[in-house]
mmCIF file of C-alpha atoms in Angstrom:
data_model
loop_
_atom_site.group_PDB
_atom_site.id
_atom_site.type_symbol
_atom_site.label_atom_id
_atom_site.label_comp_id
_atom_site.label_asym_id
_atom_site.label_seq_id
_atom_site.Cartn_x
_atom_site.Cartn_y
_atom_site.Cartn_z
ATOM 1 C CA MET A 1 -66.102 211.832 87.094
ATOM 2 C CA VAL A 2 -65.098 212.370 90.776
ATOM 3 C CA ASP A 3 -64.145 209.277 92.601
ATOM 4 C CA GLU A 4 -65.407 207.005 89.783
ATOM 5 C CA LYS A 5 -68.849 208.504 89.863
ATOM 6 C CA MET A 6 -70.241 210.658 87.044
ATOM 7 C CA ALA A 7 -70.059 214.305 88.383
ATOM 8 C CA ALA A 8 -70.671 216.531 85.318
ATOM 9 C CA HIS A 9 -71.071 216.538 81.598
ATOM 10 C CA LEU A 10 -69.354 219.615 80.282
ATOM 11 C CA ASN A 11 -69.540 221.420 76.793
ATOM 12 C CA THR A 12 -66.942 223.786 75.445
ATOM 13 C CA ALA A 13 -66.361 226.936 77.778
ATOM 14 C CA GLU A 14 -68.579 225.424 80.683
ATOM 15 C CA THR A 15 -67.331 225.414 84.241
ATOM 16 C CA VAL A 16 -68.262 223.254 87.236
ATOM 17 C CA THR A 17 -67.792 223.502 90.935
ATOM 18 C CA PHE A 18 -67.692 220.484 93.301
ATOM 19 C CA ALA A 19 -67.976 220.714 97.081
ATOM 20 C CA LEU A 20 -65.769 217.740 98.079
ATOM 21 C CA LYS A 21 -64.771 216.411 101.649
ATOM 22 C CA PRO A 22 -61.321 216.888 102.655
ATOM 23 C CA GLY A 23 -58.991 214.128 101.572
ATOM 24 C CA ARG A 24 -57.857 212.385 98.444
ATOM 25 C CA HIS A 25 -60.085 212.211 95.315
ATOM 26 C CA LEU A 26 -59.709 210.861 91.896
ATOM 27 C CA MET A 27 -60.802 213.229 89.063
ATOM 28 C CA THR A 28 -61.324 211.518 85.604
ATOM 29 C CA ALA A 29 -61.958 213.134 82.208
ATOM 30 C CA THR A 30 -63.235 211.345 79.245
ATOM 31 C CA VAL A 31 -65.066 212.085 75.898
ATOM 32 C CA LEU A 32 -68.389 210.534 76.059
ATOM 33 C CA GLU A 33 -69.533 211.839 72.674
ATOM 34 C CA ALA A 34 -68.582 214.657 70.239
ATOM 35 C CA SER A 35 -70.719 216.821 68.002
ATOM 36 C CA GLY A 36 -70.477 219.759 65.617
ATOM 37 C CA LEU A 37 -66.948 220.544 64.517
ATOM 38 C CA CYS A 38 -65.385 218.861 67.438
ATOM 39 C CA ALA A 39 -66.777 215.417 65.877
ATOM 40 C CA LEU A 40 -64.673 215.769 62.733
ATOM 41 C CA GLY A 41 -62.200 212.929 62.729
ATOM 42 C CA VAL A 42 -63.337 211.498 66.107
ATOM 43 C CA THR A 43 -62.677 207.901 66.276
ATOM 44 C CA LYS A 44 -64.002 205.221 68.834
ATOM 45 C CA ALA A 45 -60.421 204.955 70.192
ATOM 46 C CA ALA A 46 -60.377 208.748 71.012
ATOM 47 C CA ILE A 47 -63.747 208.630 72.689
ATOM 48 C CA ALA A 48 -62.368 205.771 74.819
ATOM 49 C CA ARG A 49 -59.399 207.659 76.094
ATOM 50 C CA GLN A 50 -59.522 209.120 79.488
ATOM 51 C CA ARG A 51 -57.111 210.751 81.995
ATOM 52 C CA SER A 52 -57.274 210.604 85.799
ATOM 53 C CA ILE A 53 -55.475 212.567 88.449
ATOM 54 C CA GLU A 54 -55.354 212.359 92.138
ATOM 55 C CA ILE A 55 -56.266 215.587 94.013
ATOM 56 C CA LEU A 56 -55.726 216.491 97.585
ATOM 57 C CA VAL A 57 -58.560 218.704 99.093
ATOM 58 C CA ASP A 58 -57.752 220.594 102.203
ATOM 59 C CA VAL A 59 -60.197 222.267 104.690
ATOM 60 C CA ASP A 60 -61.273 225.678 103.435
ATOM 61 C CA THR A 61 -59.217 225.722 100.300
ATOM 62 C CA THR A 62 -60.299 226.149 96.923
ATOM 63 C CA ARG A 63 -58.429 224.378 94.021
ATOM 64 C CA LYS A 64 -59.019 225.121 90.283
ATOM 65 C CA TYR A 65 -58.164 222.686 87.398
ATOM 66 C CA ARG A 66 -58.204 223.190 83.712
ATOM 67 C CA LEU A 67 -59.646 220.497 81.338
ATOM 68 C CA SER A 68 -58.530 220.536 77.776
ATOM 69 C CA TYR A 69 -58.228 218.378 74.673
ATOM 70 C CA PRO A 70 -55.013 219.243 72.704
ATOM 71 C CA THR A 71 -56.087 217.432 69.687
ATOM 72 C CA VAL A 72 -59.065 215.289 68.605
ATOM 73 C CA ASP A 73 -56.862 212.085 68.859
ATOM 74 C CA SER A 74 -55.102 212.797 72.144
ATOM 75 C CA SER A 75 -56.227 212.045 75.739
ATOM 76 C CA PRO A 76 -57.540 214.990 77.817
ATOM 77 C CA VAL A 77 -55.254 217.034 80.038
ATOM 78 C CA ILE A 78 -56.302 217.898 83.709
ATOM 79 C CA GLU A 79 -53.895 220.516 85.128
ATOM 80 C CA PRO A 80 -53.905 222.981 88.024
ATOM 81 C CA ALA A 81 -55.181 226.498 87.076
ATOM 82 C CA PHE A 82 -54.287 229.664 88.834
#
C-alpha cells in the first residue's frame, strides 16, 4: 500500500513502479494470502503482520526499495536498494 491505499499485489520476483508526488509517503507491505510452497506453515498471525516505512520523495529523483519476507512467520522487510 502507498499512503494507506492499495497500490499493488506482487508475486515472487515481480517489480512495480510508482509515480509519487514530492513529499512524504507511507509504504506498507503485508501478506494478503499465500499459495504454493510459500503457503506451507503460514498462519493467520503471519498473514496479519505488516511493515510500514516513511519515504521522502524528491523532485526528479528515483528511489528503489526491496521487499522481502525472511521467514514465513516474520514480518516483511522494506529496505532501500541500490
